[in-house]
Coordinates of C-alpha atoms in Angstrom, one line a residue:
Chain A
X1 CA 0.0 0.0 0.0
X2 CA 1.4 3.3 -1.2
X3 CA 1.5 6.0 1.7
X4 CA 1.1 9.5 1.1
X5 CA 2.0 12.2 3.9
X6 CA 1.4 15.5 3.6
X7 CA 3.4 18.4 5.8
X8 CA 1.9 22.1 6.1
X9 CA 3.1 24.7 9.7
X10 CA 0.6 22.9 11.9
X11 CA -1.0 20.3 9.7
X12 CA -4.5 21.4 10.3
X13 CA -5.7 23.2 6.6
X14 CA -3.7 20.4 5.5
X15 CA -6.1 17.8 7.1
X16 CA -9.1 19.0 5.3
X17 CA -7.5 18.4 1.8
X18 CA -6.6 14.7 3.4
X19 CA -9.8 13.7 3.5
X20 CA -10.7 15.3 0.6
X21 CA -8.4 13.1 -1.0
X22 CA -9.1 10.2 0.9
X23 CA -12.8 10.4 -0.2
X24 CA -11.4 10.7 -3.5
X25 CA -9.4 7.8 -3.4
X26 CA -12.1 5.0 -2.1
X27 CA -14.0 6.5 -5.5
X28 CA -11.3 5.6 -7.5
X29 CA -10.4 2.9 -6.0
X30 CA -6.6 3.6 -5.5
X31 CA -5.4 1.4 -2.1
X32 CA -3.0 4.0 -0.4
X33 CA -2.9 5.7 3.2
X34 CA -3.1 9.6 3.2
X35 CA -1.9 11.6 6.4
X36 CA -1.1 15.2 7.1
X37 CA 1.3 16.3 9.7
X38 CA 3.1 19.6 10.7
X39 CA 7.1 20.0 9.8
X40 CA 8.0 19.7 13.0
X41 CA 7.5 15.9 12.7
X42 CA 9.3 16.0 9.3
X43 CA 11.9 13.3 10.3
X44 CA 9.8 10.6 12.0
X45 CA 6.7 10.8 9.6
X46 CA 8.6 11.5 6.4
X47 CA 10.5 8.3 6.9
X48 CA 7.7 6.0 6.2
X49 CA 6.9 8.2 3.0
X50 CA 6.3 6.7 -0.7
X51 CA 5.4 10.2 -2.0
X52 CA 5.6 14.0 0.0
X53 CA 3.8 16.9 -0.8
X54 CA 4.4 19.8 0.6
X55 CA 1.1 22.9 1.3
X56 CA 2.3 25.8 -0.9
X57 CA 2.5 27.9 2.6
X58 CA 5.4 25.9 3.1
X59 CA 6.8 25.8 0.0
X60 CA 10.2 27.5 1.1
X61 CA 11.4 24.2 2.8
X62 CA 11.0 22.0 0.0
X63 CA 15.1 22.5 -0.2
X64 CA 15.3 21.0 3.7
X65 CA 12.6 18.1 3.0
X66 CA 14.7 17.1 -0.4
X67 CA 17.7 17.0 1.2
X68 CA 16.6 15.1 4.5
X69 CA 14.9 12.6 1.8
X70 CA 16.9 12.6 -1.5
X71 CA 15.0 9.7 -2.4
X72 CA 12.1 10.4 -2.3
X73 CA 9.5 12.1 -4.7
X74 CA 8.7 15.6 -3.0
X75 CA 6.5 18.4 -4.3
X76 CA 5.0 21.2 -3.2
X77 CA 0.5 21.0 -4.4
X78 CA -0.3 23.8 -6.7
X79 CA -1.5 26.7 -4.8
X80 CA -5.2 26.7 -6.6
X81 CA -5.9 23.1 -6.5
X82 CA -5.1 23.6 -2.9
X83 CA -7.0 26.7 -2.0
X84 CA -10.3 24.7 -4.0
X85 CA -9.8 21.9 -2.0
X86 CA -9.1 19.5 -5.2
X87 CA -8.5 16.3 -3.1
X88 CA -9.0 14.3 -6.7
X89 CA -6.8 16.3 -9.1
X90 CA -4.0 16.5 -5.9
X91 CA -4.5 12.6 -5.7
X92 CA -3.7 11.8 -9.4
X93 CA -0.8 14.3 -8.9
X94 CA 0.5 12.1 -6.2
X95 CA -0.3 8.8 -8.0
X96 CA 2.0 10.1 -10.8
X97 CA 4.8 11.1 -9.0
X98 CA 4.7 7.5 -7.6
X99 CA 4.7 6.0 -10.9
Chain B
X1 CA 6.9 45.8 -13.9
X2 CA 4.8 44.2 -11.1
X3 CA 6.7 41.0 -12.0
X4 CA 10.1 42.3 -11.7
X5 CA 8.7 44.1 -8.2
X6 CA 7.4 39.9 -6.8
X7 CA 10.7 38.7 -8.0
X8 CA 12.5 40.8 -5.9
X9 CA 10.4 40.3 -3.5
X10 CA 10.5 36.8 -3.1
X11 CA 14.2 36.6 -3.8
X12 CA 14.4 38.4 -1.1
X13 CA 11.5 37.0 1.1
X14 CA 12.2 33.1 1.1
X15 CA 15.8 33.2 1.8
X16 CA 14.7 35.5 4.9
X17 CA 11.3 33.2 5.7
X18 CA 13.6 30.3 5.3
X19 CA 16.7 32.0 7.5
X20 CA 14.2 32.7 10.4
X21 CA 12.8 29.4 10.5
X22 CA 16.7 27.9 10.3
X23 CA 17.3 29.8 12.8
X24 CA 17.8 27.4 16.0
X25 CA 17.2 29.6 18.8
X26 CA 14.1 30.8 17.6
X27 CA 13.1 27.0 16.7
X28 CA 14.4 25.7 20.2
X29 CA 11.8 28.5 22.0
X30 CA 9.6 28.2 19.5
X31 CA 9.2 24.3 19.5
X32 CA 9.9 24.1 23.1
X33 CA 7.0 26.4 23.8
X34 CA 4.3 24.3 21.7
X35 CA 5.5 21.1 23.2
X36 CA 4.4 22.3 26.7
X37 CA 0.4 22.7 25.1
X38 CA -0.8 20.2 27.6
X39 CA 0.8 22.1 30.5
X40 CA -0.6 25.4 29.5
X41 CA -4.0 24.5 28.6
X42 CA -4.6 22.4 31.7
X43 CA -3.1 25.7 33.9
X44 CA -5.5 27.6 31.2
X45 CA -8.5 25.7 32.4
X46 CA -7.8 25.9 36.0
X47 CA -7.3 29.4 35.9
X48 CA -11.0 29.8 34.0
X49 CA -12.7 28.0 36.6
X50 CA -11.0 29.6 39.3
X51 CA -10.9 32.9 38.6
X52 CA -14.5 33.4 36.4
X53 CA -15.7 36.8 37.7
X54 CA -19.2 35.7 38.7
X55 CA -20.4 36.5 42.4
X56 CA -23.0 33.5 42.8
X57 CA -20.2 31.1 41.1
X58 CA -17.2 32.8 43.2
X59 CA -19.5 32.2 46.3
X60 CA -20.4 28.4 45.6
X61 CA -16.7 27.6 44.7
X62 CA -15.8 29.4 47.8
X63 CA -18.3 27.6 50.3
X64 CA -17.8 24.1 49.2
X65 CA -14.4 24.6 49.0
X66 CA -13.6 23.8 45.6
X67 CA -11.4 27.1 44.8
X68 CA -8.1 26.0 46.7
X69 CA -8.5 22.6 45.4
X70 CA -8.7 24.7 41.4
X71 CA -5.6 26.9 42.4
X72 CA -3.6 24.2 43.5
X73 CA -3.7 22.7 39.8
X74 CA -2.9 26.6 38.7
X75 CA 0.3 26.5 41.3
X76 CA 1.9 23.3 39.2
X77 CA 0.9 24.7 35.9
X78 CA 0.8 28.4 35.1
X79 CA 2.7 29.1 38.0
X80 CA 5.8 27.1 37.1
X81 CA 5.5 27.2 33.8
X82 CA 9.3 28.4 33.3
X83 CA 10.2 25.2 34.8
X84 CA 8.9 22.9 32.6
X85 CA 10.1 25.0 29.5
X86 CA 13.4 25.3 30.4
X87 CA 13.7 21.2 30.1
X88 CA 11.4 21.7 26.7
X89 CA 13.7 24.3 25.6
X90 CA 16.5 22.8 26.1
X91 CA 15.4 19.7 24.4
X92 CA 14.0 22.0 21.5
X93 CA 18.0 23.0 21.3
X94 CA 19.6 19.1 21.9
X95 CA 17.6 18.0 19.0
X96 CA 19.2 20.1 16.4
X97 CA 22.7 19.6 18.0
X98 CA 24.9 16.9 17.4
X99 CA 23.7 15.7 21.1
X100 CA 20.8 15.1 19.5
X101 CA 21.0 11.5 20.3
X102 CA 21.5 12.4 23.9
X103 CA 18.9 15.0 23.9
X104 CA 17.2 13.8 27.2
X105 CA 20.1 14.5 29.1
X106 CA 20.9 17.5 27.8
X107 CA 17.7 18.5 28.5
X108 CA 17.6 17.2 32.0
X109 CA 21.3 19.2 32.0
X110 CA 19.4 22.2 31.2
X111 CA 16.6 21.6 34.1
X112 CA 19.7 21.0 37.0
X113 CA 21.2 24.3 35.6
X114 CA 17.7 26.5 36.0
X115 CA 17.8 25.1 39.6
X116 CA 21.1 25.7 40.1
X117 CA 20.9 29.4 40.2
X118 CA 17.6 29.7 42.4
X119 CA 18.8 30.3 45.8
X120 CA 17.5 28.0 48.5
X121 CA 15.3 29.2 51.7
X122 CA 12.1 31.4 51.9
X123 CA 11.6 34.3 54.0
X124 CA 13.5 36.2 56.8
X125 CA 14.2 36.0 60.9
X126 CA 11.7 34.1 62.3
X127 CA 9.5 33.1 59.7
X128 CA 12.6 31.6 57.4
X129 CA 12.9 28.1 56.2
X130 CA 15.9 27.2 55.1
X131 CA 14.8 23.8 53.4
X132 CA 12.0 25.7 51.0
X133 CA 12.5 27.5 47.6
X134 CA 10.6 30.1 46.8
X135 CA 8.2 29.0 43.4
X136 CA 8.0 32.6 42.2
X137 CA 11.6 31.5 40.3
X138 CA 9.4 29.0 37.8
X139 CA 6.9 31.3 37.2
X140 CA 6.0 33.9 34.3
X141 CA 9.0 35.8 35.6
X142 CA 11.2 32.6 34.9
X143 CA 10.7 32.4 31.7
X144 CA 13.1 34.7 30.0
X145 CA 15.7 32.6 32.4
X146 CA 14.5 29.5 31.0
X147 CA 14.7 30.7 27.4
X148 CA 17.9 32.1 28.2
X149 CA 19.5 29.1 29.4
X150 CA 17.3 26.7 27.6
X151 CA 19.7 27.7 24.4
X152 CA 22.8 28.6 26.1
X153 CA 23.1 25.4 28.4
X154 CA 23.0 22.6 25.5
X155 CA 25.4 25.2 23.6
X156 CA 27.9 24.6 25.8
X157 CA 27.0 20.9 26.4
X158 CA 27.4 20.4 22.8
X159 CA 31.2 21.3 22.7
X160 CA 32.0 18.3 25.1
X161 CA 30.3 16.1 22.6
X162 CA 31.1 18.0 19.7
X163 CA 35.3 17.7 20.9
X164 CA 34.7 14.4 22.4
X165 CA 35.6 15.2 25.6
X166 CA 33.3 12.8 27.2
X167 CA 33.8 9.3 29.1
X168 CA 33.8 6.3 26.8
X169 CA 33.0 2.9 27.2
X170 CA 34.3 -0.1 25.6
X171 CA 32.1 -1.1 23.0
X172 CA 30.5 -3.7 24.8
X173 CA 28.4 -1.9 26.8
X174 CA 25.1 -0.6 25.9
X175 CA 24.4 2.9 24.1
X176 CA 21.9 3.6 27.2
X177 CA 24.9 3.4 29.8
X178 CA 27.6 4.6 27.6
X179 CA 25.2 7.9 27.1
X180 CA 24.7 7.8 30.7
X181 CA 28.9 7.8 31.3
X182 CA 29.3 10.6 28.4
X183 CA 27.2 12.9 30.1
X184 CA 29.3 13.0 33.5
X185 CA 31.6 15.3 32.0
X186 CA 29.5 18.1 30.4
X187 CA 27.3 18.2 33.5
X188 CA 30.1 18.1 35.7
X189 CA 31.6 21.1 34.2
X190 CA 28.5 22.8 33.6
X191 CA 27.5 22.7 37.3
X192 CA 30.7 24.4 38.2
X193 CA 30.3 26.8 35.9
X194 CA 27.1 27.7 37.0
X195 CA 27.5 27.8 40.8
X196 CA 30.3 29.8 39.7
X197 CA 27.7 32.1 37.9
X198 CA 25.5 31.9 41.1
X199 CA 27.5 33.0 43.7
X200 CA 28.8 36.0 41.5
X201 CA 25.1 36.9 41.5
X202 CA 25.2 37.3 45.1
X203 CA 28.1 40.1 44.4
X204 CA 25.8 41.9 42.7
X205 CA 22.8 44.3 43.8
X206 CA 20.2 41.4 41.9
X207 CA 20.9 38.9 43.5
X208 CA 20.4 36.0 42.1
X209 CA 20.8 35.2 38.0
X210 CA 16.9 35.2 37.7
X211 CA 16.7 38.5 39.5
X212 CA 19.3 40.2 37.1
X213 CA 18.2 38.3 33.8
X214 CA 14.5 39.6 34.6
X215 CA 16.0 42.6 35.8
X216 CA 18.0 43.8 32.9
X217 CA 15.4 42.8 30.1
X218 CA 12.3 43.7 31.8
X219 CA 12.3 47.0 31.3
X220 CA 13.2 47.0 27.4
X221 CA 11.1 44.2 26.8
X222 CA 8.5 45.3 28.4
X223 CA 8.4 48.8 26.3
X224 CA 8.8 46.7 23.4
X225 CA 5.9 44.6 24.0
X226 CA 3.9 47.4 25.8
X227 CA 4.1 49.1 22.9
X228 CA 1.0 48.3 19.7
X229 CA 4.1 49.1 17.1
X230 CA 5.6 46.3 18.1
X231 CA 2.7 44.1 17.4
X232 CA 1.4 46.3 14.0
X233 CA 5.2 45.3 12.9
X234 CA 4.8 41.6 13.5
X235 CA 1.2 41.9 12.3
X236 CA 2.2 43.7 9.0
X237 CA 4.9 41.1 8.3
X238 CA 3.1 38.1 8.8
X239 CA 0.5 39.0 6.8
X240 CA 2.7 40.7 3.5
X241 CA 4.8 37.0 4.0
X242 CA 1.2 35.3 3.5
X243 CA 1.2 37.1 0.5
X244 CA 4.0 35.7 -1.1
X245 CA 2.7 32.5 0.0
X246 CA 4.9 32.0 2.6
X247 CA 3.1 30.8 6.3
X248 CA 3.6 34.0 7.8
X249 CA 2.5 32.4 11.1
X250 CA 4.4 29.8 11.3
X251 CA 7.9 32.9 10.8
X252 CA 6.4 35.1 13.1
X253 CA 5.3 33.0 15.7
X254 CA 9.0 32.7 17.5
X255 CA 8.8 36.4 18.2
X256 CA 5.3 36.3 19.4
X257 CA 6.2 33.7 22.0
X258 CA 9.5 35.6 22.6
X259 CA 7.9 38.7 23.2
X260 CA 4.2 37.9 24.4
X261 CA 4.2 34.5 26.2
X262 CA 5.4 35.8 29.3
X263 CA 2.6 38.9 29.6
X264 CA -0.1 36.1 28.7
X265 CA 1.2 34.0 31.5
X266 CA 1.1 37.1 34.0
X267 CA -2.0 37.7 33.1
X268 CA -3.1 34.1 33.7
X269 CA -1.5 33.8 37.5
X270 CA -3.1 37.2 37.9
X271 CA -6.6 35.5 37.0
X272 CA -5.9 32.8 39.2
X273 CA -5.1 34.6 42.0
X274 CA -7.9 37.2 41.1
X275 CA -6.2 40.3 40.9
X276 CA -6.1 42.7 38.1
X277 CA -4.9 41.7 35.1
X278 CA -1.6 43.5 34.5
X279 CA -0.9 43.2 30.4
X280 CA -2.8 44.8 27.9
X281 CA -1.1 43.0 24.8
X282 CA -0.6 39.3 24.9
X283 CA -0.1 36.8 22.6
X284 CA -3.8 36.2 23.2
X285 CA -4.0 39.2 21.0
X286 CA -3.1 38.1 17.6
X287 CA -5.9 35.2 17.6
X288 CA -8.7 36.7 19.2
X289 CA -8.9 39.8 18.1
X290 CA -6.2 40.7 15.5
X291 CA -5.9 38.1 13.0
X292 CA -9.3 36.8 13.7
X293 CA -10.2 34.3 11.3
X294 CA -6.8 33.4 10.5
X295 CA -3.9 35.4 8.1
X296 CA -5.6 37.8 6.3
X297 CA -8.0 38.2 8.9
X298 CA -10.9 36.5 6.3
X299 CA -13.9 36.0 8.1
X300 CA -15.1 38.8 6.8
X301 CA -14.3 37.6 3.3
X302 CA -15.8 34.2 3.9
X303 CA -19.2 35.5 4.6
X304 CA -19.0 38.3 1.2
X305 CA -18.5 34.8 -0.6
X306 CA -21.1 32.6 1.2
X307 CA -23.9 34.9 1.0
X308 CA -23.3 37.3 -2.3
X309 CA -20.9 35.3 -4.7
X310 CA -22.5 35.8 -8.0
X311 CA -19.7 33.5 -10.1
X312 CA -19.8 29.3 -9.2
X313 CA -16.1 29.9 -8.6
X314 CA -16.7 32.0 -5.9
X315 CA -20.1 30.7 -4.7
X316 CA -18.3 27.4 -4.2
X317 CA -14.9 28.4 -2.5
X318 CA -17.5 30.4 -0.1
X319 CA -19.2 26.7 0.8
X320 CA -15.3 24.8 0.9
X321 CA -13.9 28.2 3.3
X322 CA -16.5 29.5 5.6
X323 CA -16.1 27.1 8.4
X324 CA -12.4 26.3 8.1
X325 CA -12.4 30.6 8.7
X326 CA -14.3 30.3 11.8
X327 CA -12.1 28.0 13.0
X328 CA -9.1 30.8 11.8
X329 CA -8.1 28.1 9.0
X330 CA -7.6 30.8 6.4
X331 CA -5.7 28.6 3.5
X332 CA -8.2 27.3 1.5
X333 CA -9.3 31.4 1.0
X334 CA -5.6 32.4 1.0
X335 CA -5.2 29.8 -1.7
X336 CA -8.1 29.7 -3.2
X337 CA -9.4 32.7 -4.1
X338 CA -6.5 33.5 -4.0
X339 CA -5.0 36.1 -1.9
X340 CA -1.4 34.9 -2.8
X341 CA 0.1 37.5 -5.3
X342 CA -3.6 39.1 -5.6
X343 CA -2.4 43.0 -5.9
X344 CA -6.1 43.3 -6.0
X345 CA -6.4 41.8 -2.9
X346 CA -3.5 43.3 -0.8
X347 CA -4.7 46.4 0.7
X348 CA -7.5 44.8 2.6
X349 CA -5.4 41.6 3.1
X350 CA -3.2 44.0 4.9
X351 CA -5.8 46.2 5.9
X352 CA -8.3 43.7 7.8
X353 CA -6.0 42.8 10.7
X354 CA -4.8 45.6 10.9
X355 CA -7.9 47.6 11.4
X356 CA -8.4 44.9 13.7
X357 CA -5.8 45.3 16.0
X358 CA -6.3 49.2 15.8
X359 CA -9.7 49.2 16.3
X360 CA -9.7 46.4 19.5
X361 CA -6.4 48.4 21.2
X362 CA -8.5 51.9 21.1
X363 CA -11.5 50.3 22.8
X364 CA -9.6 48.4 25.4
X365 CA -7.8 51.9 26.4
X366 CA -11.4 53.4 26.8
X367 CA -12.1 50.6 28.7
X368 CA -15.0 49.6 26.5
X369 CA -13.3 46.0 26.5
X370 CA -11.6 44.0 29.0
X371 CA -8.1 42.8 29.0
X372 CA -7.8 39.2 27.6
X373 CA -6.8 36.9 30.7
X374 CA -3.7 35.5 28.8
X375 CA -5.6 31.9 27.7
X376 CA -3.2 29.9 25.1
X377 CA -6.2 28.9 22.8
X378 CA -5.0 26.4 20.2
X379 CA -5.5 27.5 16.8
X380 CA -8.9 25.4 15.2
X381 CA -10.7 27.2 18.3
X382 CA -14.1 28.4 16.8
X383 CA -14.6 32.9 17.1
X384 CA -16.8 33.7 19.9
X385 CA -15.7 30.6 22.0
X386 CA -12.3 32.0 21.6
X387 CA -13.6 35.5 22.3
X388 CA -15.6 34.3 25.5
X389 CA -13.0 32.2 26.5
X390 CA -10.2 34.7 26.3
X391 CA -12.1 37.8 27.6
X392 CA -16.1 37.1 28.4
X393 CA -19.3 37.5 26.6
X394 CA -18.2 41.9 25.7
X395 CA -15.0 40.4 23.9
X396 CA -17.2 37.7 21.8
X397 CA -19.9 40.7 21.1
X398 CA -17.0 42.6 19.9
X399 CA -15.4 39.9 17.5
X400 CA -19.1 39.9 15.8
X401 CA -18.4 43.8 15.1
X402 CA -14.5 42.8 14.0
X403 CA -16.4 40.3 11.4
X404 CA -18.3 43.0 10.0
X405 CA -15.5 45.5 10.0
X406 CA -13.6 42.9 7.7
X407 CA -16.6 42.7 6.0
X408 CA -16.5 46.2 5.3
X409 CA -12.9 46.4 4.0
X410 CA -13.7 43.2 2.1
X411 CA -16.4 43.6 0.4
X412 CA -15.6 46.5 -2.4
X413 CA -12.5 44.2 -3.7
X414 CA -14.2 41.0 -3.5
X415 CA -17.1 42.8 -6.0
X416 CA -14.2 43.6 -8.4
X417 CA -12.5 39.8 -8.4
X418 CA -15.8 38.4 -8.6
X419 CA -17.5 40.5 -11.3
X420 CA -14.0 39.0 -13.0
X421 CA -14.6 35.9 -12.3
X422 CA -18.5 35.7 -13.4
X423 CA -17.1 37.3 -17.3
X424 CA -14.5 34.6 -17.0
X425 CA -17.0 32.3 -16.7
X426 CA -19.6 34.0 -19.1
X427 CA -16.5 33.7 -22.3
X428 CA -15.6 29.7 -21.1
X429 CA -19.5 28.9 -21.4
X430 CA -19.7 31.1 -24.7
X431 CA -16.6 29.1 -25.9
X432 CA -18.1 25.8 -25.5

């Protein structure tokens, strides 16, 4: 099972596009675990990571979260798919990154 | 020319945004300060129930004897909050330190230091005890100790590791022991250092270290955080950072904590104790009244959406935002609409909590509204329970008139974005 974790400042906003996209997944039928936490626990959640997406707000660490996890796929969600609450399109943006 | 201007601008604003939040002082206080949550809001709710300022409730508390049972929870909480954030802090520190695997220790380093420096026995001639220390030390007053030596203390720990000068075992043993063993040395060392530091305090007219720390930077601090500049200057550059998209909170917040956690937490041991509440400004401020609604303060713009979008676009963020903003979640309206990079939308983006924070300050000098009792409230908390909560029934009335001020500056920009978006709209539909 593919596992998704998403990092924003507190992880809160971030939480409402979780299950946005976890709503979206059971529709499509895509088998993966979706979290959201804040930076802070960047180290300990990231680990477990197949894919990271970073909120936009945060978009300035993406240099940190790359280098902590070189080998892992990190992005940071488009700022309008985000503000819309686009759980599906951020999903199949995810999915690709994944392969 | 406007893109040349946001280049600049965020050339200039992520390296800072990013510099700030590198920064490991302000990540030590600011991390150390959100790890003790629990602490605060269980001191938080003690003081509530203790100090509410209503005569039958004082009386029944009183008579049934539930009130010193209350401010017995406030004593070990608010009260000694600088004790438990010096061990936070200092842990906050350790774990971006190449101790970091030791960070524990360093941390319970940091805690033997802090008590170090607080002189032993209570009171004078015949009413002294020798055996007692006096718990004013780990209170609000404590705190710019604990910050203080919550960063300097694994500094200096740090070195020993850093140059290996530390007491090995053979291989064998196990890393629990050997960390054990390694941290004789630094705390060793550190404990003569700072009974060195201690008794030179005595030398002086202070005191003690707490004495001359609070001392020497009360009385600049406290102009800087008695002061609404102050707060306009963090205000205005959390919110222009929003606007480039960078969590202006999330930079800002280390110098909110740094500047107005220890008012808040005066004002808290003042509820408790029911006295007057001594701090106008605390960091109390910038949630309940300032940046109601979250950045941007948006409430105001959630309700022109929900109630007069004319375009889907709008009509449907509107739905998505308005109860995420009465929780002050403001992304999905800082994203969505969006206010990022919006020049339409800056001048009541900046306006809003800034009108705010004028408007609140100038009624609270009349006296038209209390002062805030200092409550932490975690953000997610709804407006007008964090109003109530924070400063009684006049301060939740009073975020209902901050919702239609924001309204107010709102309201003639969000006309122009959405008449925008409705002709965007009209030509997509006339395409197909």
């Amino acid at each position: 099972m593919k596992n998704i974790v998403l990092f924003c400042a507190a992880g809160m906003s971030t939480s409402l596009l979780v299950s946005k996209m976890q709503a979206a997944a059971k529709e499509m039928g895509v088998d993966c675990q979706i979290a959201a936490y804040s930076l802070n626990e960047l180290t300990a959640k990231g680990a477990d990571a197949d894919c990271i997406l970073l909120g936009p707000q945060v978009r300035y660490q993406k240099d940190k979260v790359t280098t902590a996890f070189p080998d892992k796929p990190v992005a940071v969600i488009d700022m309008r798919l985000y503000g819309m609450m686009k759980g599906k399109e951020v999903l199949e943006e995810a999915l690709k990154m994944m392969g | 020319m406007m893109d040349k201007f946001q280049a600049a601008m965020e050339k200039t604003l992520i390296p800072l945004a990013n510099k700030l939040s590198a920064s490991r002082i302000l990540r030590a206080i600011s991390g150390g300060f959100s790890a003790l949550l629990p602490i605060i809001m269980v001191g938080a709710i003690a003081s509530l129930l203790s100090g509410l300022n209503i005569e039958v409730y004082q009386n029944l508390i009183t008579s049934i004897g539930l009130k010193p049972i209350i401010t017995y929870v406030t004593t070990y909480t608010t009260n000694m909050i600088a004790l438990y954030a010096v061990f936070s802090i200092g842990k906050a520190m350790a774990d971006q330190l190449e101790c970091k695997n030791q960070s524990t220790l360093v941390a319970l380093t940091t805690l033997l230091m802090f008590l170090l420096v607080i002189p032993t026995g209570v009171g004078e001639g015949e009413t002294a005890v020798a055996s007692a220390i006096s718990t004013s030390y780990f209170g609000a007053p404590g705190l710019f100790t604990a910050m203080i030596l919550g960063c300097v203390v694994p500094i200096i720990y740090n070195l020993f590791v850093k140059y290996n000068i530390v007491i090995k075992m053979p291989d064998g043993v196990p890393p629990q022991i050997a960390n054990g063993f390694s941290a004789i040395i630094p705390a060793t060392v550190l404990t003569v250092i700072f009974v060195i530091v201690r008794q030179l305090c005595t030398l002086t007219s202070f005191g003690t270290l707490n004495d001359l720390i609070y001392g020497l930077l009360r009385a600049p601090l406290s102009s800087l955080t008695e002061s609404p500049i102050t707060f306009v200057i963090l205000l205005l550059f959390c919110n222009i950072l929003w606007f480039f998209g960078i969590h202006g909170g999330m930079v800002t917040m280390s110098f909110l904590n740094m500047l107005y956690m220890a008012p808040a937490m005066e004002n808290l041991e003042a509820m408790a104790a029911g006295e007057a509440l001594p701090n106008l400004l605390t960091k109390t401020w910038w949630f309940t009244f300032a940046q109601l609604g979250g950045s941007g303060g948006i409430i105001g713009l959630a309700v022109c959406m929900f109630f007069f979008a004319k375009s889907e676009r709008y009509k449907t963020l509107g739905k998505i935002s308005i109860l995420p903003a009465l929780c002050s979640i403001s992304e999905p309206i800082v994203f969505g609409v969006p206010l990022v990079l919006n020049v339409m939308m800056l001048i009541p983006m900046i306006l809003s909590p800034l009108l705010c924070f004028l408007s609140s300050y100038i009624m609270t000098l009349i006296g038209v509204l209390p002062y805030l009792n200092g409550i932490q409230l975690s953000t997610g908390t709804p407006v007008f329970l964090s109003g109530f909560l924070t400063g009684g029934w006049v301060a939740a009335v009073w975020q209902a008139v901050l919702i239609a001020l924001q309204f107010a500056v709102y309201f003639p920009f969000f006309r122009m974005v959405d008449k925008q978006a409705v002709e965007e709209e009209k030509a997509l539909a006339a395409k197909e």
